[in-house]
Amino acid sequence: MKIFIASTNLHLIDSLILNNNDILFFLAKKDNEFLNLIKQKNFFKKVYTFIDDKKISTRIKNSQKMLSISKEIFPDEIIVGNDRKIEVSILIHNFQTTYSYMDDGLHSYILEKQYPFKYSIFEKYLKMFLYKSKLDVPKYIGCSEYIKNVYLFEPEFANECLKKKNLKKLDIKKLPNIKMDLKLDCKNILLLPHPKFITSEIIDKLSFLNNFCVKYHPRDENRYFNAKEIGDIPFEILLLNLNKDIKIYGFNTTALLIAKWLGFDTYNIVFKENEVDRFMKMNNIKEIKI
C-alpha cells in the first residue's frame, strides 16, 4: 500500500500513473475540479483532502491527521510531490517508511534560484519552535536526505540533486482514461503567462497565430486578443480531453512540459533565450523566436 501526498494537478497525474488502489492525500488551496473528477471515478482506495491555507494551526492539524492515518495504514511507501511542505517534513520525522518524490515539473530538472537566507539554519530552528516538531525542509524540492526514489517523466534530465537518488521513469501510457463531455473548436491553443510578463510588444509579435483559443493566466483580467477564450477549466483536464492534432503554444512553463509528455505538438515562444528555454529544446519542444 502506498500513500501519495499531492498539492498540484501534475502531482495528481503522477499519482494516477503510479496508483494501484492506493491512498491519496491532497493539500488544497481551493476547490479543485481535477481532484473532484478523480474522486467521482474512484481511482484511489480513499482520498483525504487537507486545507492548505499556510496557517500554523492548520499545518499542525494536517500533520497530526496525516501521521494518524499513516500509522493506521502503515504504507510501504509514501510518495510526495513537495518535501518542503511542513506537513510532509513533520511526517518524515515521525513515521518511518520508504519516502519517494514524484515529478513537480521544471524544478525537477532545473535547480531553482534561492534567496541567500531562505531555508537557512535559523529558519529551520524557528520552524521547529513554531511547529513543536523536528523537521528538515530541504533547500531544493525533492532533495531531502530521506527521499530514496525519484519518479520522473524524463529521469535522464534530472537536476544535480535528484540524479544522485534512485531514478525511475513515469510511464504516461499508464495514465487511466479520464474523459469529460468537452468540446473545443480550435486548431491551436495559446497559454499566456502571468500578466506581469506581458507587454504590448509581446502581444504584437504573437500576431502570427491564427484560428487559436487563448487560456489566460488566472490573475490576468486583461483581454489581448479577439479569440475564443478557454475558461476556468484546469489545463490538465483540458489536455486529457483534446485531440492530439491541436498544437500548444506557450512560454517555458511546466504546462508546456505536461502537454509534451501527454503527446501534443508543442511550441515554446522565446524572446531572450535562457536556461529554461534550452531545457525545453532538449525535450523536443519546438522553439519559436520572436
Short mmCIF file of C-alpha atoms in Angstrom, two decimals:
data_model
loop_
_atom_site.label_atom_id
_atom_site.label_comp_id
_atom_site.label_asym_id
_atom_site.label_seq_id
_atom_site.Cartn_x
_atom_site.Cartn_y
_atom_site.Cartn_z
CA MET A 1 0.00 0.00 0.00
CA LYS A 2 1.24 3.47 -0.94
CA ILE A 3 0.27 6.97 0.13
CA PHE A 4 0.60 9.86 -2.31
CA ILE A 5 0.87 13.41 -0.97
CA ALA A 6 -0.08 15.79 -3.78
CA SER A 7 -0.66 19.53 -3.99
CA THR A 8 -0.80 20.25 -7.76
CA ASN A 9 -2.58 18.82 -10.79
CA LEU A 10 0.73 17.45 -12.09
CA HIS A 11 1.13 15.56 -8.79
CA LEU A 12 -2.34 14.11 -9.41
CA ILE A 13 -1.26 12.88 -12.86
CA ASP A 14 1.90 11.35 -11.32
CA SER A 15 -0.19 9.65 -8.63
CA LEU A 16 -2.70 8.24 -11.14
CA ILE A 17 0.15 6.68 -13.12
CA LEU A 18 1.70 5.05 -10.03
CA ASN A 19 -1.58 4.20 -8.29
CA ASN A 20 -2.60 0.62 -7.57
CA ASN A 21 -5.74 1.18 -5.48
CA ASP A 22 -3.69 3.26 -3.04
CA ILE A 23 -4.35 6.25 -0.76
CA LEU A 24 -4.22 9.91 -1.83
CA PHE A 25 -3.63 12.92 0.41
CA PHE A 26 -4.30 16.22 -1.37
CA LEU A 27 -3.35 19.63 0.03
CA ALA A 28 -5.85 22.05 -1.50
CA LYS A 29 -5.81 25.85 -1.51
CA LYS A 30 -9.32 25.85 -3.03
CA ASP A 31 -11.85 23.53 -4.59
CA ASN A 32 -10.08 21.50 -7.29
CA GLU A 33 -12.09 20.36 -10.29
CA PHE A 34 -9.49 17.78 -11.33
CA LEU A 35 -9.49 16.24 -7.85
CA ASN A 36 -13.31 16.16 -7.83
CA LEU A 37 -13.28 14.29 -11.15
CA ILE A 38 -10.77 11.78 -9.77
CA LYS A 39 -12.96 11.22 -6.69
CA GLN A 40 -16.03 10.60 -8.86
CA LYS A 41 -14.22 7.88 -10.81
CA ASN A 42 -12.93 6.14 -7.63
CA PHE A 43 -9.39 5.65 -8.92
CA PHE A 44 -7.94 5.58 -5.39
CA LYS A 45 -8.93 3.41 -2.47
CA LYS A 46 -9.52 6.57 -0.45
CA VAL A 47 -8.87 10.29 -0.89
CA TYR A 48 -8.20 12.64 2.02
CA THR A 49 -8.32 16.40 1.42
CA PHE A 50 -6.37 18.82 3.62
CA ILE A 51 -6.75 22.61 3.70
CA ASP A 52 -3.58 24.39 2.57
CA ASP A 53 -4.04 27.93 3.96
CA LYS A 54 -0.46 28.30 5.33
CA LYS A 55 -1.70 28.91 8.88
CA ILE A 56 0.48 27.34 11.57
CA SER A 57 -2.55 25.87 13.37
CA THR A 58 -3.85 24.31 10.13
CA ARG A 59 -0.48 22.81 9.27
CA ILE A 60 -0.15 21.28 12.73
CA LYS A 61 -3.65 19.83 12.43
CA ASN A 62 -2.88 18.49 8.94
CA SER A 63 0.37 16.86 10.07
CA GLN A 64 -1.33 15.22 13.05
CA LYS A 65 -4.05 13.77 10.81
CA MET A 66 -1.52 12.57 8.21
CA LEU A 67 0.53 10.90 10.92
CA SER A 68 -2.53 9.25 12.44
CA ILE A 69 -3.73 7.84 9.09
CA SER A 70 -0.22 6.68 8.18
CA LYS A 71 0.12 4.79 11.48
CA GLU A 72 -3.25 3.16 10.86
CA ILE A 73 -2.49 2.17 7.24
CA PHE A 74 1.25 1.61 7.63
CA PRO A 75 2.15 2.12 3.93
CA ASP A 76 5.21 0.53 2.32
CA GLU A 77 5.98 3.80 0.55
CA ILE A 78 4.96 7.46 0.80
CA ILE A 79 5.41 9.38 -2.46
CA VAL A 80 5.42 13.17 -2.18
CA GLY A 81 5.32 15.98 -4.71
CA ASN A 82 6.86 18.56 -2.40
CA ASP A 83 9.03 17.56 0.56
CA ARG A 84 9.30 21.22 1.59
CA LYS A 85 5.69 21.20 2.76
CA ILE A 86 5.72 21.46 6.56
CA GLU A 87 3.21 18.61 6.88
CA VAL A 88 5.43 16.33 4.79
CA SER A 89 8.58 17.23 6.72
CA ILE A 90 6.89 16.55 10.08
CA LEU A 91 5.54 13.23 8.79
CA ILE A 92 9.01 12.19 7.57
CA HIS A 93 10.48 12.78 11.02
CA ASN A 94 7.72 10.96 12.87
CA PHE A 95 6.85 7.99 10.67
CA GLN A 96 9.37 5.51 9.33
CA THR A 97 8.86 4.05 5.86
CA THR A 98 10.30 4.46 2.34
CA TYR A 99 9.89 8.04 1.10
CA SER A 100 9.93 8.93 -2.59
CA TYR A 101 9.47 12.02 -4.75
CA MET A 102 7.26 12.43 -7.82
CA ASP A 103 7.70 14.88 -10.69
CA ASP A 104 6.94 18.51 -9.81
CA GLY A 105 7.70 19.95 -13.24
CA LEU A 106 10.55 22.34 -14.04
CA HIS A 107 12.02 22.22 -10.51
CA SER A 108 12.72 18.51 -11.02
CA TYR A 109 15.12 19.37 -13.82
CA ILE A 110 16.45 22.86 -13.13
CA LEU A 111 17.52 23.88 -9.63
CA GLU A 112 15.53 26.96 -8.69
CA LYS A 113 17.35 30.12 -7.70
CA GLN A 114 17.23 30.77 -3.95
CA TYR A 115 17.36 33.86 -1.79
CA PRO A 116 20.50 33.88 0.43
CA PHE A 117 18.63 33.44 3.72
CA LYS A 118 15.89 31.11 2.53
CA TYR A 119 15.95 27.64 4.13
CA SER A 120 18.78 28.68 6.46
CA ILE A 121 19.69 27.04 9.79
CA PHE A 122 17.98 29.92 11.59
CA GLU A 123 14.77 29.37 9.62
CA LYS A 124 14.92 25.64 10.32
CA TYR A 125 15.09 26.09 14.09
CA LEU A 126 12.45 28.82 14.03
CA LYS A 127 10.05 26.43 12.27
CA MET A 128 10.90 23.64 14.72
CA PHE A 129 9.95 26.02 17.55
CA LEU A 130 6.72 27.16 15.86
CA TYR A 131 5.55 23.68 14.89
CA LYS A 132 6.88 21.94 18.02
CA SER A 133 8.38 19.13 15.95
CA LYS A 134 11.62 18.11 14.32
CA LEU A 135 11.66 18.89 10.64
CA ASP A 136 14.16 19.27 7.86
CA VAL A 137 12.99 21.46 4.98
CA PRO A 138 15.45 20.90 2.11
CA LYS A 139 16.82 23.78 0.08
CA TYR A 140 15.58 22.21 -3.16
CA ILE A 141 12.35 20.29 -3.74
CA GLY A 142 12.86 16.52 -3.66
CA CYS A 143 16.31 16.79 -2.11
CA SER A 144 15.57 15.69 1.45
CA GLU A 145 18.07 13.06 2.57
CA TYR A 146 15.08 10.83 3.41
CA ILE A 147 13.93 10.70 -0.23
CA LYS A 148 15.22 7.45 -1.75
CA ASN A 149 13.29 7.00 -5.01
CA VAL A 150 12.52 9.67 -7.61
CA TYR A 151 9.76 9.20 -10.21
CA LEU A 152 10.23 11.48 -13.24
CA PHE A 153 8.90 11.70 -16.78
CA GLU A 154 12.42 12.46 -18.04
CA PRO A 155 14.86 10.95 -15.49
CA GLU A 156 17.82 11.45 -17.85
CA PHE A 157 17.42 15.22 -17.32
CA ALA A 158 17.10 15.11 -13.50
CA ASN A 159 18.72 18.06 -11.72
CA GLU A 160 22.06 17.71 -9.92
CA CYS A 161 20.40 16.86 -6.61
CA LEU A 162 17.83 14.32 -7.79
CA LYS A 163 20.17 12.41 -10.10
CA LYS A 164 22.05 11.17 -7.01
CA LYS A 165 18.94 9.21 -5.97
CA ASN A 166 17.25 6.09 -7.33
CA LEU A 167 15.65 7.36 -10.55
CA LYS A 168 12.53 5.72 -12.00
CA LYS A 169 10.64 6.68 -15.17
CA LEU A 170 6.96 7.63 -15.12
CA ASP A 171 5.13 5.90 -17.97
CA ILE A 172 2.46 8.20 -19.41
CA LYS A 173 0.82 5.15 -21.04
CA LYS A 174 -0.27 4.01 -17.56
CA LEU A 175 -2.40 7.12 -17.04
CA PRO A 176 -6.04 5.95 -16.80
CA ASN A 177 -8.70 7.27 -19.16
CA ILE A 178 -10.22 10.49 -17.78
CA LYS A 179 -12.81 11.79 -20.20
CA MET A 180 -15.37 14.57 -19.93
CA ASP A 181 -18.06 15.87 -22.25
CA LEU A 182 -15.79 18.62 -23.52
CA LYS A 183 -15.61 20.19 -26.98
CA LEU A 184 -13.15 22.80 -28.18
CA ASP A 185 -13.30 24.19 -31.71
CA CYS A 186 -9.79 25.45 -32.43
CA LYS A 187 -6.60 24.21 -34.07
CA ASN A 188 -4.15 25.98 -31.74
CA ILE A 189 -4.06 26.90 -28.06
CA LEU A 190 -2.05 29.81 -26.67
CA LEU A 191 -1.12 29.67 -22.99
CA LEU A 192 -0.39 33.11 -21.61
CA PRO A 193 1.93 33.72 -18.63
CA HIS A 194 1.34 35.93 -15.60
CA PRO A 195 0.31 39.45 -16.76
CA LYS A 196 3.46 40.99 -15.29
CA PHE A 197 5.41 39.31 -18.11
CA ILE A 198 3.16 40.60 -20.90
CA THR A 199 3.87 43.80 -22.86
CA SER A 200 2.24 45.39 -25.90
CA GLU A 201 5.34 44.43 -27.90
CA ILE A 202 4.86 40.77 -26.99
CA ILE A 203 1.19 40.86 -27.97
CA ASP A 204 2.07 42.43 -31.34
CA LYS A 205 4.63 39.72 -32.04
CA LEU A 206 2.06 36.98 -31.45
CA SER A 207 0.08 38.09 -34.50
CA PHE A 208 1.45 35.10 -36.46
CA LEU A 209 -1.09 32.84 -34.71
CA ASN A 210 -4.47 32.19 -36.32
CA ASN A 211 -7.56 30.11 -35.55
CA PHE A 212 -6.48 29.83 -31.93
CA CYS A 213 -8.01 29.69 -28.47
CA VAL A 214 -6.48 31.55 -25.55
CA LYS A 215 -6.06 30.34 -21.98
CA TYR A 216 -5.36 33.38 -19.83
CA HIS A 217 -3.47 33.26 -16.55
CA PRO A 218 -5.97 33.16 -13.62
CA ARG A 219 -4.69 36.54 -12.37
CA ASP A 220 -4.95 38.29 -15.74
CA GLU A 221 -8.06 40.46 -16.08
CA ASN A 222 -6.98 41.85 -19.47
CA ARG A 223 -8.09 40.50 -22.82
CA TYR A 224 -5.49 40.99 -25.54
CA PHE A 225 -6.99 39.05 -28.46
CA ASN A 226 -10.20 38.74 -30.37
CA ALA A 227 -10.05 34.98 -29.97
CA LYS A 228 -12.02 32.21 -28.34
CA GLU A 229 -11.28 32.06 -24.65
CA ILE A 230 -10.78 28.90 -22.60
CA GLY A 231 -12.42 29.38 -19.22
CA ASP A 232 -11.51 28.19 -15.75
CA ILE A 233 -11.24 24.50 -16.59
CA PRO A 234 -7.87 23.19 -15.34
CA PHE A 235 -5.36 22.88 -18.18
CA GLU A 236 -4.58 19.26 -17.26
CA ILE A 237 -8.25 18.24 -17.65
CA LEU A 238 -8.34 20.11 -20.94
CA LEU A 239 -5.30 18.24 -22.28
CA LEU A 240 -6.71 14.86 -21.26
CA ASN A 241 -9.81 15.57 -23.36
CA LEU A 242 -8.32 17.14 -26.51
CA ASN A 243 -7.40 15.61 -29.84
CA LYS A 244 -3.65 15.30 -30.27
CA ASP A 245 -3.74 17.26 -33.56
CA ILE A 246 -4.21 20.53 -31.62
CA LYS A 247 -0.98 22.50 -31.29
CA ILE A 248 0.00 24.06 -27.96
CA TYR A 249 1.93 27.35 -27.76
CA GLY A 250 3.31 28.82 -24.55
CA PHE A 251 6.20 30.36 -22.63
CA ASN A 252 8.75 27.99 -20.99
CA THR A 253 6.40 26.67 -18.28
CA THR A 254 5.63 23.32 -16.68
CA ALA A 255 2.29 23.43 -18.55
CA LEU A 256 4.18 23.10 -21.86
CA LEU A 257 6.14 20.15 -20.47
CA ILE A 258 2.92 18.42 -19.40
CA ALA A 259 1.46 18.95 -22.89
CA LYS A 260 4.59 17.44 -24.44
CA TRP A 261 4.55 14.46 -22.06
CA LEU A 262 0.92 13.85 -22.98
CA GLY A 263 1.83 13.68 -26.67
CA PHE A 264 0.92 17.13 -28.04
CA ASP A 265 2.81 19.12 -30.67
CA THR A 266 4.23 21.91 -28.50
CA TYR A 267 5.90 25.25 -29.21
CA ASN A 268 7.90 27.43 -26.83
CA ILE A 269 7.76 31.13 -27.68
CA VAL A 270 11.15 32.68 -26.93
CA PHE A 271 12.10 36.35 -26.62
CA LYS A 272 15.52 36.10 -24.98
CA GLU A 273 16.77 32.53 -24.55
CA ASN A 274 17.58 31.36 -21.03
CA GLU A 275 18.30 28.09 -19.22
CA VAL A 276 14.63 27.05 -19.18
CA ASP A 277 14.25 27.68 -22.91
CA ARG A 278 17.30 25.50 -23.57
CA PHE A 279 15.79 22.74 -21.43
CA MET A 280 12.54 22.96 -23.41
CA LYS A 281 14.52 22.47 -26.62
CA MET A 282 16.25 19.41 -25.10
CA ASN A 283 12.77 17.93 -24.56
CA ASN A 284 11.97 18.33 -28.27
CA ILE A 285 9.59 21.23 -27.67
CA LYS A 286 9.83 23.33 -30.82
CA GLU A 287 11.19 26.86 -30.45
CA ILE A 288 9.73 29.99 -31.98
CA LYS A 289 11.92 33.07 -31.60
CA ILE A 290 10.12 36.39 -31.94
#
